mmCIF file with all atom_site columns, C-alpha atoms in Angstrom:
data_model
loop_
_atom_site.group_PDB
_atom_site.id
_atom_site.type_symbol
_atom_site.label_atom_id
_atom_site.label_alt_id
_atom_site.label_comp_id
_atom_site.label_asym_id
_atom_site.label_entity_id
_atom_site.label_seq_id
_atom_site.pdbx_PDB_ins_code
_atom_site.Cartn_x
_atom_site.Cartn_y
_atom_site.Cartn_z
_atom_site.occupancy
_atom_site.B_iso_or_equiv
_atom_site.pdbx_formal_charge
_atom_site.auth_seq_id
_atom_site.auth_comp_id
_atom_site.auth_asym_id
_atom_site.auth_atom_id
_atom_site.pdbx_PDB_model_num
ATOM 1   C CA . SER A 1 1   ? 0.000   0.000  0.000  1.00 86.00 ? 8   SER A CA 1
ATOM 2   C CA . TYR A 1 2   ? 1.003   3.648  -0.293 1.00 92.00 ? 9   TYR A CA 1
ATOM 3   C CA . LEU A 1 3   ? 1.555   3.982  3.454  1.00 92.00 ? 10  LEU A CA 1
ATOM 4   C CA . GLU A 1 4   ? 3.642   0.812  3.624  1.00 91.00 ? 11  GLU A CA 1
ATOM 5   C CA . GLN A 1 5   ? 5.883   2.026  0.818  1.00 91.00 ? 12  GLN A CA 1
ATOM 6   C CA . ARG A 1 6   ? 6.383   5.497  2.276  1.00 93.00 ? 13  ARG A CA 1
ATOM 7   C CA . LEU A 1 7   ? 6.747   4.396  5.893  1.00 92.00 ? 14  LEU A CA 1
ATOM 8   C CA . ALA A 1 8   ? 8.915   1.392  4.931  1.00 89.00 ? 15  ALA A CA 1
ATOM 9   C CA . ARG A 1 9   ? 7.069   -0.817 7.387  1.00 89.00 ? 16  ARG A CA 1
ATOM 10  C CA . LYS A 1 10  ? 4.083   -3.163 7.422  1.00 92.00 ? 17  LYS A CA 1
ATOM 11  C CA . VAL A 1 11  ? 0.755   -1.370 7.816  1.00 92.00 ? 18  VAL A CA 1
ATOM 12  C CA . GLU A 1 12  ? -2.442  -3.189 8.706  1.00 92.00 ? 19  GLU A CA 1
ATOM 13  C CA . LEU A 1 13  ? -5.610  -1.345 7.677  1.00 90.00 ? 20  LEU A CA 1
ATOM 14  C CA . VAL A 1 14  ? -8.675  -2.100 9.801  1.00 91.00 ? 21  VAL A CA 1
ATOM 15  C CA . GLN A 1 15  ? -12.289 -1.037 9.503  1.00 92.00 ? 22  GLN A CA 1
ATOM 16  C CA . ARG A 1 16  ? -15.041 -1.202 12.070 1.00 92.00 ? 23  ARG A CA 1
ATOM 17  C CA . GLY A 1 17  ? -18.774 -0.597 11.979 1.00 90.00 ? 24  GLY A CA 1
ATOM 18  C CA . SER A 1 18  ? -18.884 2.397  14.298 1.00 92.00 ? 25  SER A CA 1
ATOM 19  C CA . TYR A 1 19  ? -16.788 5.302  15.522 1.00 92.00 ? 26  TYR A CA 1
ATOM 20  C CA . ARG A 1 20  ? -17.033 3.917  19.048 1.00 95.00 ? 27  ARG A CA 1
ATOM 21  C CA . GLU A 1 21  ? -15.249 0.703  18.123 1.00 96.00 ? 28  GLU A CA 1
ATOM 22  C CA . ILE A 1 22  ? -12.393 2.633  16.519 1.00 96.00 ? 29  ILE A CA 1
ATOM 23  C CA . THR A 1 23  ? -12.197 4.983  19.511 1.00 96.00 ? 30  THR A CA 1
ATOM 24  C CA . GLU A 1 24  ? -11.886 2.016  21.885 1.00 96.00 ? 31  GLU A CA 1
ATOM 25  C CA . MET A 1 25  ? -9.100  0.543  19.746 1.00 96.00 ? 32  MET A CA 1
ATOM 26  C CA . LEU A 1 26  ? -7.203  3.827  19.926 1.00 96.00 ? 33  LEU A CA 1
ATOM 27  C CA . LEU A 1 27  ? -7.698  4.119  23.682 1.00 96.00 ? 34  LEU A CA 1
ATOM 28  C CA . ASP A 1 28  ? -6.372  0.655  24.484 1.00 95.00 ? 35  ASP A CA 1
ATOM 29  C CA . GLY A 1 29  ? -3.555  0.729  21.927 1.00 93.00 ? 36  GLY A CA 1
ATOM 30  C CA . ARG A 1 30  ? -4.906  -1.919 19.543 1.00 94.00 ? 37  ARG A CA 1
ATOM 31  C CA . CYS A 1 31  ? -4.670  0.721  16.824 1.00 95.00 ? 38  CYS A CA 1
ATOM 32  C CA . ASP A 1 32  ? -1.843  3.250  16.407 1.00 96.00 ? 39  ASP A CA 1
ATOM 33  C CA . ALA A 1 33  ? -3.762  5.816  14.360 1.00 97.00 ? 40  ALA A CA 1
ATOM 34  C CA . ALA A 1 34  ? -7.157  6.289  12.767 1.00 97.00 ? 41  ALA A CA 1
ATOM 35  C CA . TRP A 1 35  ? -9.267  8.641  10.685 1.00 97.00 ? 42  TRP A CA 1
ATOM 36  C CA . ILE A 1 36  ? -12.026 9.582  13.095 1.00 96.00 ? 43  ILE A CA 1
ATOM 37  C CA . CYS A 1 37  ? -14.678 12.253 13.529 1.00 96.00 ? 44  CYS A CA 1
ATOM 38  C CA . GLY A 1 38  ? -14.031 15.522 15.328 1.00 97.00 ? 45  GLY A CA 1
ATOM 39  C CA . PHE A 1 39  ? -16.667 14.617 17.946 1.00 97.00 ? 46  PHE A CA 1
ATOM 40  C CA . PRO A 1 40  ? -14.784 11.659 19.515 1.00 96.00 ? 47  PRO A CA 1
ATOM 41  C CA . TYR A 1 41  ? -11.571 13.633 19.074 1.00 97.00 ? 48  TYR A CA 1
ATOM 42  C CA . VAL A 1 42  ? -12.731 16.509 21.293 1.00 96.00 ? 49  VAL A CA 1
ATOM 43  C CA . ARG A 1 43  ? -14.000 14.044 23.890 1.00 95.00 ? 50  ARG A CA 1
ATOM 44  C CA . PHE A 1 44  ? -10.578 12.445 24.150 1.00 96.00 ? 51  PHE A CA 1
ATOM 45  C CA . ARG A 1 45  ? -8.285  15.231 23.016 1.00 92.00 ? 52  ARG A CA 1
ATOM 46  C CA . GLU A 1 46  ? -6.319  14.981 26.247 1.00 92.00 ? 53  GLU A CA 1
ATOM 47  C CA . VAL A 1 47  ? -5.123  11.513 25.228 1.00 94.00 ? 54  VAL A CA 1
ATOM 48  C CA . PHE A 1 48  ? -5.365  11.465 21.422 1.00 97.00 ? 55  PHE A CA 1
ATOM 49  C CA . ARG A 1 49  ? -2.634  13.167 19.416 1.00 96.00 ? 56  ARG A CA 1
ATOM 50  C CA . LEU A 1 50  ? -3.596  15.180 16.354 1.00 97.00 ? 57  LEU A CA 1
ATOM 51  C CA . VAL A 1 51  ? -1.603  13.832 13.395 1.00 98.00 ? 58  VAL A CA 1
ATOM 52  C CA . ALA A 1 52  ? -3.068  15.605 10.365 1.00 98.00 ? 59  ALA A CA 1
ATOM 53  C CA . VAL A 1 53  ? -6.262  17.188 9.064  1.00 98.00 ? 60  VAL A CA 1
ATOM 54  C CA . PRO A 1 54  ? -7.544  16.604 5.507  1.00 98.00 ? 61  PRO A CA 1
ATOM 55  C CA . LEU A 1 55  ? -7.800  19.579 3.152  1.00 98.00 ? 62  LEU A CA 1
ATOM 56  C CA . PHE A 1 56  ? -11.130 19.608 1.332  1.00 98.00 ? 63  PHE A CA 1
ATOM 57  C CA . GLU A 1 57  ? -11.701 22.331 -1.266 1.00 96.00 ? 64  GLU A CA 1
ATOM 58  C CA . GLY A 1 58  ? -8.452  23.889 -0.034 1.00 95.00 ? 65  GLY A CA 1
ATOM 59  C CA . LYS A 1 59  ? -9.435  24.114 3.645  1.00 97.00 ? 66  LYS A CA 1
ATOM 60  C CA . PRO A 1 60  ? -9.182  21.852 6.734  1.00 98.00 ? 67  PRO A CA 1
ATOM 61  C CA . LEU A 1 61  ? -12.928 22.275 7.114  1.00 98.00 ? 68  LEU A CA 1
ATOM 62  C CA . TYR A 1 62  ? -16.220 20.637 6.222  1.00 98.00 ? 69  TYR A CA 1
ATOM 63  C CA . ARG A 1 63  ? -19.939 21.035 6.937  1.00 98.00 ? 70  ARG A CA 1
ATOM 64  C CA . SER A 1 64  ? -22.895 18.970 8.075  1.00 98.00 ? 71  SER A CA 1
ATOM 65  C CA . TYR A 1 65  ? -25.608 18.675 5.416  1.00 98.00 ? 72  TYR A CA 1
ATOM 66  C CA . LEU A 1 66  ? -29.294 18.258 6.078  1.00 98.00 ? 73  LEU A CA 1
ATOM 67  C CA . ILE A 1 67  ? -30.558 16.208 3.149  1.00 98.00 ? 74  ILE A CA 1
ATOM 68  C CA . VAL A 1 68  ? -34.127 15.418 2.122  1.00 98.00 ? 75  VAL A CA 1
ATOM 69  C CA . PRO A 1 69  ? -35.622 13.466 -0.802 1.00 98.00 ? 76  PRO A CA 1
ATOM 70  C CA . ALA A 1 70  ? -35.189 15.347 -4.066 1.00 97.00 ? 77  ALA A CA 1
ATOM 71  C CA . SER A 1 71  ? -38.975 15.583 -4.333 1.00 97.00 ? 78  SER A CA 1
ATOM 72  C CA . ASP A 1 72  ? -39.117 17.656 -1.129 1.00 97.00 ? 79  ASP A CA 1
ATOM 73  C CA . THR A 1 73  ? -38.715 21.285 -2.157 1.00 96.00 ? 80  THR A CA 1
ATOM 74  C CA . ALA A 1 74  ? -40.293 22.761 0.983  1.00 97.00 ? 81  ALA A CA 1
ATOM 75  C CA . THR A 1 75  ? -37.862 21.758 3.762  1.00 98.00 ? 82  THR A CA 1
ATOM 76  C CA . HIS A 1 76  ? -35.155 24.305 4.570  1.00 97.00 ? 83  HIS A CA 1
ATOM 77  C CA . SER A 1 77  ? -34.353 23.463 8.196  1.00 98.00 ? 84  SER A CA 1
ATOM 78  C CA . ILE A 1 78  ? -34.403 20.462 10.485 1.00 98.00 ? 85  ILE A CA 1
ATOM 79  C CA . LEU A 1 79  ? -37.144 22.345 12.344 1.00 98.00 ? 86  LEU A CA 1
ATOM 80  C CA . ASP A 1 80  ? -39.391 21.771 9.316  1.00 98.00 ? 87  ASP A CA 1
ATOM 81  C CA . LEU A 1 81  ? -39.289 18.013 9.963  1.00 98.00 ? 88  LEU A CA 1
ATOM 82  C CA . ARG A 1 82  ? -41.320 17.817 13.182 1.00 98.00 ? 89  ARG A CA 1
ATOM 83  C CA . GLY A 1 83  ? -43.159 14.502 13.402 1.00 98.00 ? 90  GLY A CA 1
ATOM 84  C CA . LYS A 1 84  ? -41.184 13.015 10.518 1.00 98.00 ? 91  LYS A CA 1
ATOM 85  C CA . VAL A 1 85  ? -38.741 10.076 10.235 1.00 98.00 ? 92  VAL A CA 1
ATOM 86  C CA . PHE A 1 86  ? -35.065 11.076 10.453 1.00 98.00 ? 93  PHE A CA 1
ATOM 87  C CA . ALA A 1 87  ? -31.808 9.246  9.705  1.00 98.00 ? 94  ALA A CA 1
ATOM 88  C CA . PHE A 1 88  ? -28.663 9.888  11.769 1.00 98.00 ? 95  PHE A CA 1
ATOM 89  C CA . SER A 1 89  ? -25.343 8.342  10.772 1.00 97.00 ? 96  SER A CA 1
ATOM 90  C CA . ASP A 1 90  ? -23.607 7.458  14.068 1.00 97.00 ? 97  ASP A CA 1
ATOM 91  C CA . PRO A 1 91  ? -24.088 8.633  17.681 1.00 96.00 ? 98  PRO A CA 1
ATOM 92  C CA . ASP A 1 92  ? -20.415 9.687  17.757 1.00 96.00 ? 99  ASP A CA 1
ATOM 93  C CA . SER A 1 93  ? -20.604 11.688 14.524 1.00 97.00 ? 100 SER A CA 1
ATOM 94  C CA . ASN A 1 94  ? -20.455 15.477 14.597 1.00 98.00 ? 101 ASN A CA 1
ATOM 95  C CA . SER A 1 95  ? -22.113 16.072 11.222 1.00 98.00 ? 102 SER A CA 1
ATOM 96  C CA . GLY A 1 96  ? -24.411 13.067 11.435 1.00 97.00 ? 103 GLY A CA 1
ATOM 97  C CA . TYR A 1 97  ? -25.639 13.457 15.018 1.00 98.00 ? 104 TYR A CA 1
ATOM 98  C CA . LEU A 1 98  ? -24.143 16.182 17.215 1.00 98.00 ? 105 LEU A CA 1
ATOM 99  C CA . TYR A 1 99  ? -24.796 19.201 14.994 1.00 98.00 ? 106 TYR A CA 1
ATOM 100 C CA . PRO A 1 100 ? -28.458 18.390 14.183 1.00 98.00 ? 107 PRO A CA 1
ATOM 101 C CA . ASN A 1 101 ? -29.116 17.697 17.860 1.00 97.00 ? 108 ASN A CA 1
ATOM 102 C CA . PHE A 1 102 ? -27.428 20.980 18.768 1.00 98.00 ? 109 PHE A CA 1
ATOM 103 C CA . VAL A 1 103 ? -29.762 22.851 16.397 1.00 98.00 ? 110 VAL A CA 1
ATOM 104 C CA . LEU A 1 104 ? -32.762 21.149 17.979 1.00 97.00 ? 111 LEU A CA 1
ATOM 105 C CA . ARG A 1 105 ? -31.562 21.736 21.544 1.00 96.00 ? 112 ARG A CA 1
ATOM 106 C CA . ARG A 1 106 ? -30.883 25.406 20.803 1.00 95.00 ? 113 ARG A CA 1
ATOM 107 C CA . SER A 1 107 ? -34.546 25.669 19.780 1.00 96.00 ? 114 SER A CA 1
ATOM 108 C CA . GLY A 1 108 ? -35.735 23.943 22.946 1.00 95.00 ? 115 GLY A CA 1
ATOM 109 C CA . GLU A 1 109 ? -36.350 20.605 21.257 1.00 96.00 ? 116 GLU A CA 1
ATOM 110 C CA . ARG A 1 110 ? -35.048 17.066 21.736 1.00 94.00 ? 117 ARG A CA 1
ATOM 111 C CA . SER A 1 111 ? -34.830 14.603 18.880 1.00 95.00 ? 118 SER A CA 1
ATOM 112 C CA . GLU A 1 112 ? -36.552 11.832 20.864 1.00 94.00 ? 119 GLU A CA 1
ATOM 113 C CA . ALA A 1 113 ? -39.751 13.899 21.086 1.00 96.00 ? 120 ALA A CA 1
ATOM 114 C CA . PHE A 1 114 ? -39.358 16.033 17.958 1.00 98.00 ? 121 PHE A CA 1
ATOM 115 C CA . PHE A 1 115 ? -39.287 13.228 15.372 1.00 98.00 ? 122 PHE A CA 1
ATOM 116 C CA . ARG A 1 116 ? -41.911 10.541 14.996 1.00 97.00 ? 123 ARG A CA 1
ATOM 117 C CA . ARG A 1 117 ? -39.007 8.132  14.652 1.00 98.00 ? 124 ARG A CA 1
ATOM 118 C CA . SER A 1 118 ? -35.257 8.342  14.155 1.00 98.00 ? 125 SER A CA 1
ATOM 119 C CA . PHE A 1 119 ? -32.645 5.690  13.474 1.00 98.00 ? 126 PHE A CA 1
ATOM 120 C CA . PHE A 1 120 ? -28.911 5.240  12.914 1.00 98.00 ? 127 PHE A CA 1
ATOM 121 C CA . THR A 1 121 ? -27.589 3.967  9.603  1.00 97.00 ? 128 THR A CA 1
ATOM 122 C CA . TRP A 1 122 ? -23.988 3.614  10.911 1.00 96.00 ? 129 TRP A CA 1
ATOM 123 C CA . ALA A 1 123 ? -22.544 5.141  7.728  1.00 96.00 ? 130 ALA A CA 1
ATOM 124 C CA . HIS A 1 124 ? -22.939 8.479  5.950  1.00 97.00 ? 131 HIS A CA 1
ATOM 125 C CA . ARG A 1 125 ? -23.460 6.771  2.606  1.00 96.00 ? 132 ARG A CA 1
ATOM 126 C CA . LYS A 1 126 ? -26.319 4.790  4.129  1.00 97.00 ? 133 LYS A CA 1
ATOM 127 C CA . VAL A 1 127 ? -27.964 8.038  5.265  1.00 98.00 ? 134 VAL A CA 1
ATOM 128 C CA . VAL A 1 128 ? -27.946 9.080  1.607  1.00 98.00 ? 135 VAL A CA 1
ATOM 129 C CA . ASP A 1 129 ? -29.344 5.647  0.669  1.00 97.00 ? 136 ASP A CA 1
ATOM 130 C CA . ALA A 1 130 ? -32.144 5.935  3.236  1.00 98.00 ? 137 ALA A CA 1
ATOM 131 C CA . VAL A 1 131 ? -33.180 9.448  2.241  1.00 98.00 ? 138 VAL A CA 1
ATOM 132 C CA . SER A 1 132 ? -32.894 8.757  -1.493 1.00 97.00 ? 139 SER A CA 1
ATOM 133 C CA . ALA A 1 133 ? -35.165 5.723  -1.058 1.00 96.00 ? 140 ALA A CA 1
ATOM 134 C CA . SER A 1 134 ? -37.600 7.799  1.073  1.00 96.00 ? 141 SER A CA 1
ATOM 135 C CA . LEU A 1 135 ? -37.064 5.514  4.065  1.00 97.00 ? 142 LEU A CA 1
ATOM 136 C CA . ALA A 1 136 ? -36.523 8.784  5.954  1.00 98.00 ? 143 ALA A CA 1
ATOM 137 C CA . HIS A 1 137 ? -37.939 12.260 5.399  1.00 98.00 ? 144 HIS A CA 1
ATOM 138 C CA . GLY A 1 138 ? -34.509 13.730 6.171  1.00 98.00 ? 145 GLY A CA 1
ATOM 139 C CA . GLY A 1 139 ? -31.033 12.866 7.311  1.00 98.00 ? 146 GLY A CA 1
ATOM 140 C CA . ALA A 1 140 ? -27.800 14.389 8.593  1.00 98.00 ? 147 ALA A CA 1
ATOM 141 C CA . VAL A 1 141 ? -24.673 13.629 6.619  1.00 98.00 ? 148 VAL A CA 1
ATOM 142 C CA . ASP A 1 142 ? -21.020 14.648 6.311  1.00 98.00 ? 149 ASP A CA 1
ATOM 143 C CA . GLY A 1 143 ? -20.915 17.263 3.547  1.00 98.00 ? 150 GLY A CA 1
ATOM 144 C CA . TYR A 1 144 ? -17.542 15.999 2.307  1.00 98.00 ? 151 TYR A CA 1
ATOM 145 C CA . VAL A 1 145 ? -18.986 12.502 1.933  1.00 98.00 ? 152 VAL A CA 1
ATOM 146 C CA . TRP A 1 146 ? -22.071 13.790 0.115  1.00 98.00 ? 153 TRP A CA 1
ATOM 147 C CA . GLU A 1 147 ? -19.973 15.902 -2.260 1.00 97.00 ? 154 GLU A CA 1
ATOM 148 C CA . THR A 1 148 ? -17.626 12.972 -2.906 1.00 97.00 ? 155 THR A CA 1
ATOM 149 C CA . LEU A 1 149 ? -20.562 10.662 -3.620 1.00 96.00 ? 156 LEU A CA 1
ATOM 150 C CA . ARG A 1 150 ? -21.963 13.313 -5.963 1.00 96.00 ? 157 ARG A CA 1
ATOM 151 C CA . VAL A 1 151 ? -18.777 12.958 -8.017 1.00 94.00 ? 158 VAL A CA 1
ATOM 152 C CA . SER A 1 152 ? -18.432 9.170  -7.806 1.00 93.00 ? 159 SER A CA 1
ATOM 153 C CA . SER A 1 153 ? -22.080 8.024  -7.483 1.00 89.00 ? 160 SER A CA 1
ATOM 154 C CA . GLY A 1 154 ? -24.173 10.824 -8.894 1.00 89.00 ? 161 GLY A CA 1
ATOM 155 C CA . ALA A 1 155 ? -27.225 8.631  -9.342 1.00 92.00 ? 162 ALA A CA 1
ATOM 156 C CA . LEU A 1 156 ? -27.325 8.087  -5.577 1.00 92.00 ? 163 LEU A CA 1
ATOM 157 C CA . THR A 1 157 ? -27.095 11.729 -4.515 1.00 97.00 ? 164 THR A CA 1
ATOM 158 C CA . ALA A 1 158 ? -29.496 12.739 -7.309 1.00 97.00 ? 165 ALA A CA 1
ATOM 159 C CA . GLY A 1 159 ? -32.263 11.250 -5.181 1.00 97.00 ? 166 GLY A CA 1
ATOM 160 C CA . THR A 1 160 ? -31.548 13.783 -2.452 1.00 98.00 ? 167 THR A CA 1
ATOM 161 C CA . ARG A 1 161 ? -31.502 17.552 -2.041 1.00 98.00 ? 168 ARG A CA 1
ATOM 162 C CA . VAL A 1 162 ? -29.284 19.518 0.344  1.00 98.00 ? 169 VAL A CA 1
ATOM 163 C CA . ALA A 1 163 ? -31.756 21.552 2.372  1.00 98.00 ? 170 ALA A CA 1
ATOM 164 C CA . HIS A 1 164 ? -29.289 23.146 4.795  1.00 98.00 ? 171 HIS A CA 1
ATOM 165 C CA . LYS A 1 165 ? -25.531 23.453 5.260  1.00 98.00 ? 172 LYS A CA 1
ATOM 166 C CA . SER A 1 166 ? -24.024 23.975 8.706  1.00 98.00 ? 173 SER A CA 1
ATOM 167 C CA . PRO A 1 167 ? -21.252 26.424 9.572  1.00 98.00 ? 174 PRO A CA 1
ATOM 168 C CA . GLU A 1 168 ? -17.763 25.057 8.893  1.00 98.00 ? 175 GLU A CA 1
ATOM 169 C CA . PHE A 1 169 ? -16.119 22.714 11.402 1.00 98.00 ? 176 PHE A CA 1
ATOM 170 C CA . GLY A 1 170 ? -12.672 21.145 11.638 1.00 98.00 ? 177 GLY A CA 1
ATOM 171 C CA . HIS A 1 171 ? -12.539 18.271 9.152  1.00 98.00 ? 178 HIS A CA 1
ATOM 172 C CA . PRO A 1 172 ? -12.526 14.752 10.647 1.00 98.00 ? 179 PRO A CA 1
ATOM 173 C CA . PRO A 1 173 ? -8.850  14.307 11.575 1.00 98.00 ? 180 PRO A CA 1
ATOM 174 C CA . ILE A 1 174 ? -6.220  11.608 11.567 1.00 98.00 ? 181 ILE A CA 1
ATOM 175 C CA . VAL A 1 175 ? -5.312  11.015 15.221 1.00 98.00 ? 182 VAL A CA 1
ATOM 176 C CA . ALA A 1 176 ? -2.893  8.752  17.041 1.00 97.00 ? 183 ALA A CA 1
ATOM 177 C CA . SER A 1 177 ? -3.239  6.694  20.175 1.00 97.00 ? 184 SER A CA 1
ATOM 178 C CA . ALA A 1 178 ? -1.378  7.915  23.259 1.00 95.00 ? 185 ALA A CA 1
ATOM 179 C CA . LEU A 1 179 ? 0.292   4.491  23.230 1.00 95.00 ? 186 LEU A CA 1
ATOM 180 C CA . ALA A 1 180 ? 1.702   4.827  19.699 1.00 95.00 ? 187 ALA A CA 1
ATOM 181 C CA . ALA A 1 181 ? 5.467   5.334  19.439 1.00 94.00 ? 188 ALA A CA 1
ATOM 182 C CA . PRO A 1 182 ? 6.313   9.043  18.911 1.00 95.00 ? 189 PRO A CA 1
ATOM 183 C CA . GLU A 1 183 ? 8.528   8.210  15.935 1.00 95.00 ? 190 GLU A CA 1
ATOM 184 C CA . THR A 1 184 ? 5.614   6.360  14.308 1.00 93.00 ? 191 THR A CA 1
ATOM 185 C CA . VAL A 1 185 ? 3.362   9.371  14.760 1.00 95.00 ? 192 VAL A CA 1
ATOM 186 C CA . GLU A 1 186 ? 5.946   11.754 13.282 1.00 96.00 ? 193 GLU A CA 1
ATOM 187 C CA . ALA A 1 187 ? 6.615   9.453  10.339 1.00 96.00 ? 194 ALA A CA 1
ATOM 188 C CA . LEU A 1 188 ? 2.900   9.170  9.586  1.00 96.00 ? 195 LEU A CA 1
ATOM 189 C CA . ARG A 1 189 ? 2.447   12.946 9.792  1.00 97.00 ? 196 ARG A CA 1
ATOM 190 C CA . GLY A 1 190 ? 5.334   13.423 7.387  1.00 97.00 ? 197 GLY A CA 1
ATOM 191 C CA . VAL A 1 191 ? 3.898   10.992 4.847  1.00 97.00 ? 198 VAL A CA 1
ATOM 192 C CA . LEU A 1 192 ? 0.395   12.485 5.001  1.00 97.00 ? 199 LEU A CA 1
ATOM 193 C CA . THR A 1 193 ? 1.451   16.125 4.772  1.00 97.00 ? 200 THR A CA 1
ATOM 194 C CA . GLY A 1 194 ? 3.788   15.265 1.889  1.00 97.00 ? 201 GLY A CA 1
ATOM 195 C CA . MET A 1 195 ? 1.244   13.404 -0.246 1.00 96.00 ? 202 MET A CA 1
ATOM 196 C CA . ASN A 1 196 ? 0.428   16.378 -2.470 1.00 96.00 ? 203 ASN A CA 1
ATOM 197 C CA . ARG A 1 197 ? 4.106   16.636 -3.479 1.00 95.00 ? 204 ARG A CA 1
ATOM 198 C CA . ASP A 1 198 ? 4.243   13.018 -4.645 1.00 92.00 ? 205 ASP A CA 1
ATOM 199 C CA . PRO A 1 199 ? 2.674   11.776 -7.933 1.00 96.00 ? 206 PRO A CA 1
ATOM 200 C CA . ASP A 1 200 ? 1.379   8.569  -6.305 1.00 95.00 ? 207 ASP A CA 1
ATOM 201 C CA . GLY A 1 201 ? 0.159   10.608 -3.346 1.00 96.00 ? 208 GLY A CA 1
ATOM 202 C CA . ARG A 1 202 ? -1.699  13.029 -5.599 1.00 97.00 ? 209 ARG A CA 1
ATOM 203 C CA . ALA A 1 203 ? -3.358  10.102 -7.376 1.00 97.00 ? 210 ALA A CA 1
ATOM 204 C CA . LEU A 1 204 ? -4.540  8.704  -4.033 1.00 96.00 ? 211 LEU A CA 1
ATOM 205 C CA . LEU A 1 205 ? -5.745  12.138 -2.903 1.00 97.00 ? 212 LEU A CA 1
ATOM 206 C CA . ALA A 1 206 ? -7.754  12.449 -6.129 1.00 96.00 ? 213 ALA A CA 1
ATOM 207 C CA . ARG A 1 207 ? -9.493  9.158  -5.317 1.00 95.00 ? 214 ARG A CA 1
ATOM 208 C CA . LEU A 1 208 ? -10.278 10.509 -1.844 1.00 96.00 ? 215 LEU A CA 1
ATOM 209 C CA . ASN A 1 209 ? -11.494 13.841 -3.296 1.00 97.00 ? 216 ASN A CA 1
ATOM 210 C CA . LEU A 1 210 ? -9.006  15.695 -1.091 1.00 98.00 ? 217 LEU A CA 1
ATOM 211 C CA . ASP A 1 211 ? -6.377  18.348 -1.796 1.00 98.00 ? 218 ASP A CA 1
ATOM 212 C CA . GLY A 1 212 ? -3.921  17.081 0.808  1.00 98.00 ? 219 GLY A CA 1
ATOM 213 C CA . PHE A 1 213 ? -3.314  16.971 4.554  1.00 98.00 ? 220 PHE A CA 1
ATOM 214 C CA . ALA A 1 214 ? -2.174  19.729 6.911  1.00 97.00 ? 221 ALA A CA 1
ATOM 215 C CA . PRO A 1 215 ? -0.553  19.274 10.350 1.00 95.00 ? 222 PRO A CA 1
ATOM 216 C CA . GLY A 1 216 ? -3.711  20.790 11.817 1.00 86.00 ? 223 GLY A CA 1
ATOM 217 C CA . ASN A 1 217 ? -4.563  23.119 14.649 1.00 92.00 ? 224 ASN A CA 1
ATOM 218 C CA . ASP A 1 218 ? -6.365  21.856 17.725 1.00 94.00 ? 225 ASP A CA 1
ATOM 219 C CA . GLN A 1 219 ? -8.502  25.013 17.817 1.00 96.00 ? 226 GLN A CA 1
ATOM 220 C CA . LEU A 1 220 ? -10.228 23.860 14.625 1.00 97.00 ? 227 LEU A CA 1
ATOM 221 C CA . PHE A 1 221 ? -12.338 21.608 16.828 1.00 98.00 ? 228 PHE A CA 1
ATOM 222 C CA . ASP A 1 222 ? -13.321 24.080 19.558 1.00 97.00 ? 229 ASP A CA 1
ATOM 223 C CA . SER A 1 223 ? -16.768 24.744 18.083 1.00 97.00 ? 230 SER A CA 1
ATOM 224 C CA . ILE A 1 224 ? -17.516 21.000 18.134 1.00 98.00 ? 231 ILE A CA 1
ATOM 225 C CA . GLU A 1 225 ? -16.617 20.860 21.815 1.00 96.00 ? 232 GLU A CA 1
ATOM 226 C CA . LYS A 1 226 ? -18.906 23.838 22.530 1.00 96.00 ? 233 LYS A CA 1
ATOM 227 C CA . MET A 1 227 ? -21.822 22.025 20.872 1.00 97.00 ? 234 MET A CA 1
ATOM 228 C CA . TRP A 1 228 ? -21.057 18.870 22.842 1.00 96.00 ? 235 TRP A CA 1
ATOM 229 C CA . ARG A 1 229 ? -21.261 20.865 26.085 1.00 94.00 ? 236 ARG A CA 1
ATOM 230 C CA . VAL A 1 230 ? -24.776 21.972 25.074 1.00 94.00 ? 237 VAL A CA 1
ATOM 231 C CA . VAL A 1 231 ? -26.032 18.597 23.902 1.00 93.00 ? 238 VAL A CA 1
ATOM 232 C CA . GLN A 1 232 ? -24.452 16.166 26.372 1.00 84.00 ? 239 GLN A CA 1
ATOM 233 C CA . PRO A 1 233 ? -26.755 14.837 29.129 1.00 59.00 ? 240 PRO A CA 1
ATOM 234 C CA . VAL A 1 234 ? -26.543 16.691 32.430 1.00 43.00 ? 241 VAL A CA 1
#
């Protein structure tokens, strides 16, 4: 793989079905580094180390999208979906759970009572699937994922309409476990931030629909932490 070649060491790539599983692997050292959401990062930023932040459309930022079926031309806010069925991506997702719940809470609402029913799809793509198929009247999705699917799977996103875009947040980062060797973390950061200067790296970035990786600034994620403080149970 690209990482194995540039790091000159064996790299095992693992995938799990939820952010929580990946977070637990980072916490107990079963995984050295991972691409996670900004929400679990701010919850564990005292122990996770920021490695790099993706650059999307030239910035280390992204948005949460509220999507609805393409046939719905009336919805412009999550507040227009009272009594409807709503799809969240993952309970540890900023764009797919925290931000929409923050908007509701700020308006004095709670998702459990506001929607007739809500459910988790456990993947942003599956939120798009659910809304496109009208299994949900609306859903919350990572804007970077939606825009990338629009390029690679236009027929899928064509069944949806973006009804609202959130303010910009720090893009889901690459983070390292506190138990990972410092030299491993530095080597990984070097490879990621150098990808856009390498022909093979640029080809991989194009597949990811990214412009590159930046070392990142921890303050990028402060607004996510502020929302968490509003939404988290007392």
